[in-house]
Coordinates of C-alpha atoms in Angstrom, one line a residue:
X25 CA 27.5 10.5 112.1
X26 CA 30.7 9.0 113.6
X27 CA 34.0 10.9 113.2
X28 CA 35.6 8.1 111.2
X29 CA 32.8 8.1 108.8
X30 CA 32.9 12.0 108.5
X31 CA 36.5 11.8 107.7
X32 CA 36.1 9.1 105.1
X33 CA 33.3 11.1 103.3
X34 CA 35.5 14.3 103.4
X35 CA 38.5 12.4 101.9
X36 CA 36.3 11.0 99.1
X37 CA 34.9 14.5 98.3
X38 CA 38.4 15.9 98.2
X39 CA 40.0 13.1 96.2
X40 CA 37.3 12.7 93.7
X41 CA 35.8 16.1 93.4
X42 CA 37.7 19.0 95.0
X43 CA 41.2 18.0 94.1
X44 CA 40.6 18.8 90.3
X45 CA 39.9 22.4 91.3
X46 CA 42.9 22.6 93.6
X47 CA 44.4 25.5 91.6
X48 CA 41.3 27.6 92.3
X49 CA 41.3 26.8 95.9
X50 CA 45.0 27.9 96.1
X51 CA 43.9 31.2 94.5
X52 CA 41.1 31.4 97.1
X53 CA 43.7 30.8 99.8
X54 CA 45.9 33.5 98.4
X55 CA 43.1 35.9 98.4
X56 CA 42.0 34.9 101.9
X57 CA 45.6 35.7 103.1
X58 CA 45.2 39.2 101.7
X59 CA 41.8 39.5 103.5
X60 CA 43.6 38.3 106.7
X61 CA 46.4 40.7 106.2
X62 CA 44.2 43.7 105.5
X63 CA 42.0 42.9 108.3
X64 CA 44.9 42.8 110.8
X65 CA 46.3 45.9 109.3
X66 CA 43.2 47.8 110.1
X67 CA 43.6 46.9 113.8
X68 CA 47.2 47.6 113.7
X69 CA 46.8 51.1 112.2
X70 CA 44.9 52.3 115.1
X71 CA 48.0 52.1 117.2
X72 CA 50.0 54.7 115.3
X73 CA 46.8 56.6 114.3
X74 CA 46.1 57.3 118.1
X75 CA 49.6 57.9 119.0
X76 CA 50.9 60.0 116.0
X77 CA 47.6 61.8 115.3
X78 CA 45.9 62.3 118.4
X79 CA 48.7 62.4 121.0
X80 CA 51.8 63.7 118.9
X81 CA 49.6 65.7 116.5
X82 CA 51.8 64.6 113.6
X83 CA 50.5 66.1 110.4
X84 CA 52.1 63.6 108.0
X85 CA 50.3 60.6 109.6
X86 CA 47.2 62.8 109.7
X87 CA 46.9 62.1 105.9
X88 CA 48.8 58.9 105.6
X89 CA 46.9 56.6 108.0
X90 CA 43.4 57.5 106.7
X91 CA 44.7 56.6 103.2
X92 CA 46.1 53.4 104.3
X93 CA 42.8 52.4 106.1
X94 CA 41.0 53.1 102.8
X95 CA 43.6 50.8 100.9
X96 CA 43.1 48.0 103.7
X97 CA 39.4 48.0 103.4
X98 CA 39.4 48.1 99.6
X99 CA 41.9 45.3 99.5
X100 CA 39.8 43.3 102.0
X101 CA 36.5 43.9 100.0
X102 CA 37.9 43.2 96.7
X103 CA 39.9 40.0 97.7
X104 CA 36.9 38.7 99.7
X105 CA 34.7 39.1 96.7
X106 CA 37.0 37.3 94.4
X107 CA 37.7 34.6 97.0
X108 CA 33.9 34.0 97.4
X109 CA 33.2 33.9 93.7
X110 CA 35.9 31.3 93.1
X111 CA 34.8 29.0 95.8
X112 CA 31.1 29.4 94.9
X113 CA 32.1 28.3 91.4
X114 CA 33.8 25.2 92.7
X115 CA 31.0 24.4 95.1
X116 CA 28.5 24.8 92.3
X117 CA 30.6 22.8 89.8
X118 CA 31.0 19.9 92.3
X119 CA 27.2 20.0 93.2
X120 CA 26.5 19.9 89.5
X121 CA 28.9 16.9 89.0
X122 CA 27.1 15.0 91.8
X123 CA 23.8 15.7 90.1
X124 CA 25.0 14.6 86.8
X125 CA 26.4 11.3 88.3
X126 CA 23.0 10.8 90.1
X127 CA 21.1 11.4 86.8
X128 CA 23.6 9.0 85.0
X129 CA 23.2 6.4 87.6
X130 CA 19.4 6.6 87.4
X131 CA 19.7 6.1 83.7
X132 CA 22.0 3.2 83.9
X133 CA 20.6 1.4 87.1
X134 CA 18.8 -1.9 86.9
X135 CA 15.0 -1.5 86.4
X136 CA 14.4 -3.6 89.5
X137 CA 16.7 -1.3 91.5
X138 CA 14.7 1.7 90.4
X139 CA 11.5 0.0 91.2
X140 CA 12.5 -0.6 94.8
X141 CA 12.7 3.0 95.5
X142 CA 10.2 5.8 95.0
X143 CA 11.1 8.3 92.3
X144 CA 10.6 11.1 94.7
X145 CA 13.5 9.9 96.8
X146 CA 15.8 10.1 93.9
X147 CA 14.5 13.6 93.1
X148 CA 15.4 14.6 96.8
X149 CA 18.9 13.1 96.3
X150 CA 19.4 15.3 93.2
X151 CA 17.9 18.6 94.5
X152 CA 18.2 18.6 98.2
X153 CA 21.3 16.4 99.2
X154 CA 23.6 17.6 96.2
X155 CA 22.8 21.2 97.4
X156 CA 24.0 20.4 101.0
X157 CA 27.3 19.2 99.4
X158 CA 27.4 22.5 97.3
X159 CA 27.0 24.5 100.5
X160 CA 29.7 22.4 102.2
X161 CA 32.3 23.4 99.6
X162 CA 31.3 26.9 98.9
X163 CA 30.9 28.0 102.6
X164 CA 32.9 25.7 104.7
X165 CA 36.1 25.6 102.6
X166 CA 36.4 29.4 102.2
X167 CA 35.6 30.0 106.0
X168 CA 38.2 27.6 107.1
X169 CA 40.8 29.4 104.9
X170 CA 39.7 32.9 105.3
X171 CA 38.6 32.9 109.0
X172 CA 41.6 30.9 110.1
X173 CA 44.1 33.1 108.3
X174 CA 42.2 36.2 109.5
X175 CA 42.2 35.0 113.2
X176 CA 45.9 34.1 113.2
X177 CA 46.8 37.5 111.8
X178 CA 44.6 39.3 114.4
X179 CA 46.1 37.1 117.2
X180 CA 49.5 38.2 116.0
X181 CA 48.4 41.9 116.3
X182 CA 47.1 41.2 119.7
X183 CA 50.4 39.6 120.9
X184 CA 52.4 42.5 119.3
X185 CA 50.4 44.9 121.3
X186 CA 50.5 43.1 124.5
X187 CA 51.1 39.4 125.3
X188 CA 49.5 39.3 128.7
X189 CA 46.1 40.6 127.4
X190 CA 46.5 38.0 124.5
X191 CA 46.9 35.1 126.8
X192 CA 43.8 36.2 128.6
X193 CA 41.8 36.4 125.4
X194 CA 43.1 32.9 124.2
X195 CA 41.4 31.3 127.2
X196 CA 38.0 31.8 125.7
X197 CA 38.7 30.2 122.2
X198 CA 38.9 26.6 123.3
X199 CA 35.4 27.0 125.0
X200 CA 34.0 27.9 121.6
X201 CA 35.7 24.9 119.9
X202 CA 34.1 22.5 122.5
X203 CA 30.8 23.9 122.1
X204 CA 30.9 23.8 118.3
X205 CA 31.9 20.1 118.3
X206 CA 28.7 19.3 120.3
X207 CA 26.5 21.2 118.1
X208 CA 28.1 19.7 114.9
X209 CA 27.0 16.2 115.9
X210 CA 23.4 17.3 116.5
X211 CA 23.2 19.1 113.1
X212 CA 24.5 16.1 111.3
X213 CA 21.9 13.9 112.9
X214 CA 19.1 16.6 112.3
X215 CA 20.3 17.0 108.6
X216 CA 20.1 13.3 108.0
X217 CA 16.5 13.2 109.3
X218 CA 15.7 16.4 107.3
X219 CA 16.9 14.6 104.2
X220 CA 14.7 11.6 104.7
X221 CA 11.7 13.8 105.4
X222 CA 12.6 15.9 102.2
X223 CA 12.5 12.6 100.2
X224 CA 9.2 11.6 101.7
X225 CA 7.7 15.2 100.9
X226 CA 8.9 14.9 97.3
X227 CA 7.3 11.5 97.0
X228 CA 4.1 12.7 98.4
X229 CA 3.9 15.6 96.0
X230 CA 4.7 13.5 93.0
X231 CA 1.9 11.1 93.9
X232 CA -0.8 13.7 94.5
X233 CA 0.1 15.3 91.1
X234 CA 0.0 11.9 89.4
X235 CA -3.0 10.9 91.1
X236 CA -4.9 14.1 90.8
X237 CA -7.9 12.5 89.0
X238 CA -8.3 9.6 91.4
X239 CA -8.1 11.9 94.5
X240 CA -11.0 14.0 92.9
X241 CA -13.2 11.0 91.9
X242 CA -13.0 9.6 95.4
X243 CA -13.4 13.2 96.9
X244 CA -10.2 12.7 98.9
X245 CA -9.1 16.4 98.7
X246 CA -9.6 17.2 102.4
X247 CA -7.7 13.9 103.4
X248 CA -4.9 14.6 101.2
X249 CA -4.7 18.3 102.1
X250 CA -4.3 17.1 105.8
X251 CA -1.5 14.6 104.6
X252 CA 0.1 17.6 102.7
X253 CA 0.0 19.7 105.9
X254 CA 1.4 17.0 108.0
X255 CA 4.3 16.3 105.5
X256 CA 5.0 20.0 105.0
X257 CA 4.9 20.6 108.8
X258 CA 7.2 17.7 109.4
X259 CA 9.7 19.1 107.0
X260 CA 9.4 22.7 108.3
X261 CA 9.8 21.4 111.9
X262 CA 13.1 19.6 111.0
X263 CA 14.3 22.5 109.0
X264 CA 13.6 24.8 112.0
X265 CA 15.4 22.3 114.3
X266 CA 18.5 22.3 112.0
X267 CA 18.5 26.1 111.7
X268 CA 17.9 26.5 115.5
X269 CA 21.0 24.3 116.1
X270 CA 23.0 26.3 113.6
X271 CA 22.2 29.6 115.3
X272 CA 22.5 28.1 118.8
X273 CA 26.2 29.1 118.7
X274 CA 25.2 32.9 118.5
X275 CA 23.9 33.4 122.1
X276 CA 26.7 31.3 123.5
X277 CA 29.3 33.2 121.5
X278 CA 27.8 36.6 122.5
X279 CA 28.0 35.7 126.1
X280 CA 31.5 34.4 125.9
X281 CA 32.5 37.5 124.0
X282 CA 30.9 39.7 126.5
X283 CA 32.7 37.8 129.3
X284 CA 35.9 38.3 127.4
X285 CA 35.5 42.0 126.7
X286 CA 34.5 42.7 130.3
X287 CA 37.5 40.8 131.6
X288 CA 39.7 42.5 129.0
X289 CA 38.6 46.0 130.0
X290 CA 39.1 45.1 133.7
X291 CA 42.5 43.8 133.2
X292 CA 43.5 46.5 130.8
X293 CA 42.5 49.2 133.5
X294 CA 45.0 47.4 135.9
X295 CA 47.8 47.3 133.2
X296 CA 47.2 50.9 132.2
X297 CA 47.3 52.0 135.8
X298 CA 50.5 50.3 136.3
X299 CA 52.1 51.9 133.3
X300 CA 52.4 48.5 131.4
X301 CA 49.9 49.4 128.6
X302 CA 49.6 52.6 126.6
X303 CA 46.2 54.0 125.4
X304 CA 47.1 53.5 121.8
X305 CA 48.1 49.8 122.3
X306 CA 44.8 49.3 124.2
X307 CA 42.7 50.6 121.3
X308 CA 44.6 48.7 118.7
X309 CA 44.2 45.4 120.9
X310 CA 40.6 46.1 121.4
X311 CA 40.0 46.5 117.7
X312 CA 41.8 43.3 116.9
X313 CA 40.0 41.4 119.4
X314 CA 36.6 42.7 118.3
X315 CA 37.5 42.0 114.6
X316 CA 38.4 38.5 115.8
X317 CA 35.0 37.9 117.0
X318 CA 33.5 37.2 113.4
X319 CA 36.0 34.6 112.4
X320 CA 35.6 32.8 115.8
X321 CA 31.9 32.7 115.4
X322 CA 32.2 31.6 111.9
X323 CA 34.7 28.8 112.8
X324 CA 32.4 27.9 115.6
X325 CA 29.7 26.8 113.0
X326 CA 32.0 25.0 110.6
X327 CA 31.6 21.7 112.4
X328 CA 27.9 22.0 111.8
X329 CA 28.2 22.9 108.1
X330 CA 30.6 19.8 107.7
X331 CA 28.2 17.4 109.4
X332 CA 25.3 18.8 107.3
X333 CA 27.1 18.4 104.0
X334 CA 28.6 15.0 104.7
X335 CA 25.0 13.8 105.7
X336 CA 23.9 14.9 102.2
X337 CA 27.0 13.4 100.6
X338 CA 26.4 10.2 102.2
X339 CA 23.0 9.8 100.9
X340 CA 24.3 10.7 97.4
X341 CA 27.0 8.2 97.7
X342 CA 24.6 5.5 98.5
X343 CA 22.9 6.0 95.2
X344 CA 26.1 6.4 93.2
X345 CA 27.6 3.3 94.8
X346 CA 24.8 0.9 94.2
X347 CA 26.1 -1.9 92.0
X348 CA 24.8 -2.2 88.6
X349 CA 24.1 -5.9 87.6
X350 CA 22.8 -5.4 84.1
X351 CA 25.2 -3.1 82.2
X352 CA 26.7 -2.6 78.7
X353 CA 30.0 -4.4 78.4
X354 CA 31.6 -2.9 75.3
X355 CA 34.2 -5.8 75.0
X356 CA 31.4 -8.2 74.4
X357 CA 30.4 -8.8 70.7
X358 CA 27.3 -7.3 69.0
X359 CA 24.2 -9.3 68.6
X360 CA 24.1 -10.6 65.0
X361 CA 20.5 -10.8 63.7
X362 CA 19.9 -13.5 61.2
X363 CA 16.4 -14.9 61.6
X364 CA 15.5 -13.4 65.0
X365 CA 14.9 -16.8 66.4
X366 CA 14.3 -16.7 70.2
X367 CA 14.7 -19.6 72.7
X368 CA 14.1 -19.9 76.4
X369 CA 16.1 -22.7 78.0
X370 CA 15.2 -23.8 81.5
X371 CA 14.3 -20.1 82.5
X372 CA 13.7 -19.3 86.2
X373 CA 13.2 -16.0 87.7
X374 CA 12.3 -14.5 91.0
X375 CA 11.9 -10.8 91.9
X376 CA 13.9 -9.5 94.9
X377 CA 10.8 -8.3 96.6
X378 CA 8.9 -11.6 96.4
X379 CA 9.4 -15.0 98.0
X380 CA 8.0 -17.2 95.1
X381 CA 9.4 -17.4 91.6
X382 CA 7.5 -15.5 89.0
X383 CA 8.3 -18.1 86.3
X384 CA 9.9 -21.7 86.6
X385 CA 11.6 -24.0 84.2
X386 CA 10.2 -22.2 81.1
X387 CA 11.3 -23.7 77.7
X388 CA 10.1 -22.3 74.6
X389 CA 11.0 -21.4 71.1
X390 CA 9.9 -18.6 68.8
X391 CA 10.6 -18.7 65.1
X392 CA 11.9 -15.6 63.5
X393 CA 9.4 -13.5 61.5
X394 CA 6.3 -15.2 63.3
X395 CA 4.0 -13.9 65.8
X396 CA 3.7 -15.6 69.2
X397 CA 1.1 -14.8 71.8
X398 CA 1.3 -15.4 75.6
X399 CA -2.0 -16.0 77.6
X400 CA -2.9 -16.7 81.2
X401 CA -4.5 -15.1 84.3
X402 CA -3.1 -12.0 85.8
X403 CA 0.1 -12.5 87.7
X404 CA 0.8 -15.8 85.7
X405 CA 4.3 -14.5 84.5
X406 CA 3.5 -13.3 80.9
X407 CA 5.0 -9.8 81.4
X408 CA 8.0 -11.3 83.2
X409 CA 8.8 -13.4 80.1
X410 CA 8.7 -10.3 77.9
X411 CA 10.7 -8.3 80.1
X412 CA 13.5 -10.7 80.3
X413 CA 14.2 -10.5 76.5
X414 CA 15.6 -6.9 76.5
X415 CA 17.3 -7.7 79.8
X416 CA 15.3 -5.4 82.0
X417 CA 15.8 -8.3 84.4
X418 CA 18.1 -11.3 84.2
X419 CA 16.9 -14.8 85.2
X420 CA 18.6 -16.6 88.1
X421 CA 18.7 -19.9 86.1
X422 CA 18.7 -20.9 82.4
X423 CA 19.7 -18.9 79.3
X424 CA 17.8 -16.9 76.6
X425 CA 19.2 -17.2 73.1
X426 CA 18.5 -15.0 69.9
X427 CA 19.8 -16.7 66.9
X428 CA 21.8 -19.1 69.0
X429 CA 23.5 -16.3 70.9
X430 CA 23.2 -16.0 74.6
X431 CA 21.9 -12.5 75.3
X432 CA 24.1 -12.2 78.4
X433 CA 27.1 -12.7 76.2
X434 CA 26.4 -9.9 73.8
X435 CA 26.7 -6.2 74.0
X436 CA 23.6 -4.9 75.7
X437 CA 23.2 -1.9 73.5
X438 CA 23.3 -4.2 70.4
X439 CA 20.6 -6.3 72.1
X440 CA 18.1 -3.5 72.7
X441 CA 18.9 -1.9 69.4
X442 CA 17.1 -4.7 67.9
X443 CA 14.0 -4.7 70.2
X444 CA 11.0 -2.5 70.0
X445 CA 8.4 -2.4 73.0
X446 CA 4.9 -1.1 72.8
X447 CA 3.0 -1.7 76.4
X448 CA -0.2 -0.7 77.9
X449 CA 1.6 1.8 80.0
X450 CA 2.5 4.3 77.2
X451 CA 5.5 6.6 78.1
X452 CA 5.5 9.9 76.3
X453 CA 7.4 13.0 77.2
X454 CA 6.2 16.7 77.6
X455 CA 7.5 17.7 74.3
X456 CA 6.2 17.8 70.6
X457 CA 4.6 14.9 68.8
X458 CA 7.6 15.0 66.4
X459 CA 10.1 14.8 69.3
X460 CA 8.3 11.9 70.9
X461 CA 8.3 9.9 67.7
X462 CA 11.9 10.8 66.8
X463 CA 13.0 9.6 70.3
X464 CA 13.4 6.2 68.6
X465 CA 15.7 7.6 66.1
X466 CA 17.0 11.3 66.5
X467 CA 18.5 11.3 63.1
X468 CA 15.1 10.6 61.4
X469 CA 14.0 13.1 58.8
X470 CA 10.6 14.7 58.4
X471 CA 9.6 12.2 55.7
X472 CA 10.6 9.2 57.8
X473 CA 8.5 10.5 60.8
X474 CA 5.4 11.1 58.6
X475 CA 5.8 7.6 57.0
X476 CA 5.9 6.0 60.5
X477 CA 2.8 7.8 61.6
X478 CA 0.9 6.8 58.4
X479 CA 2.0 3.3 59.0
X480 CA 0.8 3.4 62.6
X481 CA -2.6 5.2 61.7
X482 CA -1.5 8.3 63.6
X483 CA -1.1 10.9 60.8
X484 CA -4.9 11.1 60.4
X485 CA -5.4 12.7 63.9
X486 CA -2.1 14.5 64.0
X487 CA -2.9 16.4 60.8
X488 CA -6.1 17.7 62.4
X489 CA -4.2 19.2 65.4
X490 CA -3.6 23.0 65.2
X491 CA 0.2 22.7 65.4
X492 CA 0.3 19.2 63.7
X493 CA 3.5 17.5 64.5
X494 CA 4.7 20.4 66.7
X495 CA 1.8 20.0 69.0
X496 CA 3.1 19.8 72.6
X497 CA 1.3 16.9 74.1
X498 CA 1.7 17.5 78.0
X499 CA 3.2 15.3 80.6
X500 CA 3.0 11.7 79.6
X501 CA 0.5 12.8 76.6
X502 CA -2.2 14.1 78.8
X503 CA -3.5 16.1 76.0
X504 CA -4.3 13.0 73.9
X505 CA -6.6 10.1 74.2
X506 CA -5.5 6.6 75.1
X507 CA -5.9 5.4 71.4
X508 CA -3.9 8.4 70.1
X509 CA -1.2 7.8 72.7
X510 CA -0.9 4.2 71.7
X511 CA -0.7 5.0 68.0
X512 CA 2.2 7.6 68.8
X513 CA 3.9 4.8 70.7
X514 CA 3.5 2.3 67.7
X515 CA 4.8 5.0 65.3
X516 CA 7.9 5.4 67.5
X517 CA 8.3 1.6 67.2
X518 CA 7.9 1.6 63.5
X519 CA 10.6 4.4 63.1
X520 CA 13.0 2.2 65.1
X521 CA 12.4 -0.6 62.6
X522 CA 13.8 -3.3 64.8
X523 CA 13.4 -7.0 63.9
X524 CA 12.0 -8.0 67.3
X525 CA 8.7 -6.5 68.7
X526 CA 7.4 -6.8 72.1
X527 CA 3.6 -6.1 72.6
X528 CA 2.6 -6.0 76.3
X529 CA -1.3 -5.7 76.4
X530 CA -0.9 -2.8 74.0
X531 CA -4.8 -2.6 73.6
X532 CA -6.0 -3.4 76.9
X533 CA -7.1 0.0 78.0
X534 CA -8.8 1.1 74.6
X535 CA -12.4 1.2 73.5
X536 CA -13.6 -1.0 70.6
X537 CA -13.1 1.7 67.8
X538 CA -9.6 2.7 69.0
X539 CA -8.7 -1.0 69.6
X540 CA -9.5 -1.7 65.9
X541 CA -7.4 1.2 64.6
X542 CA -4.5 0.1 66.8
X543 CA -4.8 -3.4 66.0
X544 CA -4.5 -2.4 62.2
X545 CA -1.5 -0.4 63.1
X546 CA 0.0 -3.3 65.0
X547 CA -0.4 -5.5 61.9
X548 CA 1.6 -3.0 59.8
X549 CA 4.2 -2.8 62.5
X550 CA 4.7 -6.6 62.9
X551 CA 4.9 -7.6 59.3
X552 CA 7.8 -9.9 58.8
X553 CA 9.0 -9.2 62.4
X554 CA 9.4 -11.7 65.3
X555 CA 6.6 -10.5 67.5
X556 CA 5.8 -11.6 71.1
X557 CA 2.4 -10.5 72.2
X558 CA 0.6 -10.4 75.6
X559 CA -3.1 -9.9 74.8
X560 CA -6.1 -9.8 77.4
X561 CA -8.5 -10.2 74.6
X562 CA -8.0 -13.7 73.1
X563 CA -10.0 -12.8 70.0
X564 CA -7.1 -10.5 69.0
X565 CA -4.7 -13.4 68.8
X566 CA -6.5 -16.0 66.7
X567 CA -3.9 -15.4 63.8
X568 CA -0.8 -15.9 66.0
X569 CA 1.4 -18.5 64.6
X570 CA 1.9 -20.0 68.2
X571 CA 0.2 -19.4 71.5
X572 CA 1.9 -20.2 74.8
X573 CA -0.4 -20.8 77.9
X574 CA 1.2 -19.6 81.2
X575 CA -0.1 -20.7 84.6
X576 CA 1.5 -19.9 88.0
X577 CA 4.9 -19.3 86.4
X578 CA 4.9 -22.4 84.4
X579 CA 4.5 -23.1 80.6
X580 CA 1.4 -25.2 80.6
X581 CA 1.0 -25.7 76.8
X582 CA 1.5 -24.1 73.4
X583 CA 0.2 -24.5 69.9
X584 CA -2.1 -22.7 67.5
X585 CA -5.6 -21.3 68.7
X586 CA -7.4 -24.3 67.0
X587 CA -5.1 -26.9 68.7
X588 CA -5.3 -25.3 72.1
X589 CA -9.0 -25.2 72.0
X590 CA -9.2 -28.8 71.3
X591 CA -6.5 -30.0 73.7
X592 CA -5.8 -27.4 76.5
X593 CA -8.5 -27.1 79.1
X594 CA -6.9 -24.0 80.6
X595 CA -6.9 -22.1 77.3
X596 CA -10.4 -23.3 76.5
X597 CA -11.6 -22.1 79.8
X598 CA -10.0 -18.7 79.4
X599 CA -11.5 -18.4 76.0
X600 CA -15.0 -19.4 77.0
X601 CA -15.1 -16.9 79.8
X602 CA -14.4 -14.1 77.4
X603 CA -17.2 -15.2 75.1
X604 CA -19.7 -14.8 78.0

């Protein structure tokens, strides 16, 4: 990471996050000054201790100096504890704030944006990268304040005792700073690579958990285990590399300290023999110099912590700064539902990840309160049309109107409030059945929930469960059958009671018995609603008021089942293939 980029990230962290806790940092600074003063006083007290107690045999100092040393150590310990608690809180709060912003960004981001990045990468941003920023604030900030102040106080004591020895000791400090700068760059690079690998590992783990059944049926346990070992080893190797760089300062600092102490003792011997240094000044200076070793070593690693934390902050900010194209604009008027008529005017849409358009020049009308179905081969563009209505995506050309209101020109929340979606990919949470159904309306009472389940033919199987509506269904409803999950999804849509219903192949993965139950539930759901259906079995949409035939992104034809059988070769071909 370049120096200019590092400074920009640190400025942003300070202005947007650290600044609001400035009073706590001032308190930590004040406590750090007490730590510095008490540390320096310990070194300084050895001067009168040796002179007054051991040389002059002064009985007053015999009691006073040990008492003052106890006071100094106690003040240092209490102040250091309070300072650390303060800064740890600030670091945790800032890390938590970044995690909240990431979560909020994920919740509000465009669907297409989320689909272009694996969920494991987002998890890594929240758990790994934000923790690096927490460490940056809680460790680096305190160390800069505490160790800088302590070092200055100890240097003052050293100069007070003997300026010649102090100048000799100062020669070694720039060497530590130069070494730390070099290591900091390496840590920043290694931490950036480590963050990417952590994201890959999270991605891999989420996939083997989600694909556990597929792995077993294809007997891929050994292969995936090798992949797991490879991924974990890669992460461990990178962590070891980061840690080894971090502690690389230790042998260098030890060597520098050894050289400094050896030179100090040699030079002190000369000064003492010449009468320029007293033995009490020597021990006080030696203590100050030895105590200065810890803050020098700590400050030598600050550059590494800064690069590591800024590398994590950079990845977090990349997510937070992603622009949101489809967002709620509260200044726009609410959608006013009259008949729930839907119109597509010259709609064209292309996914970012593809070259060809998914749909082109689509014009269609759906009358309010009727059922319209979309048919066509896989990839024809049926789901794309459905997904444009709640603005999961926005078309690049044309406009979509609901009761003659352009959906781009109305409040997004009011638009989605009036739409329910039941798809083949049922999304359920690892919570109770009641909580999953009431997700559509958290204020719904028990009676409303039970009625919606009866309407969706779900109450029958729910009442047979040991915990009934309080049954925990597992991750994405793993403890339920496909038909049961779908009926829960329909009950949720019933509870929402929206005027527009979108059904995206809601019965495609069900057996005949479950499909019949779910189809009856769907009939209840769609009574007097504007319903758009994608169905893989054409026999289920005979009763649709209008059927749209989609081919290669174009609207080929539309009409009733009877009309299309008579006049549309594409529809007739699709229908006859299913009869075979």
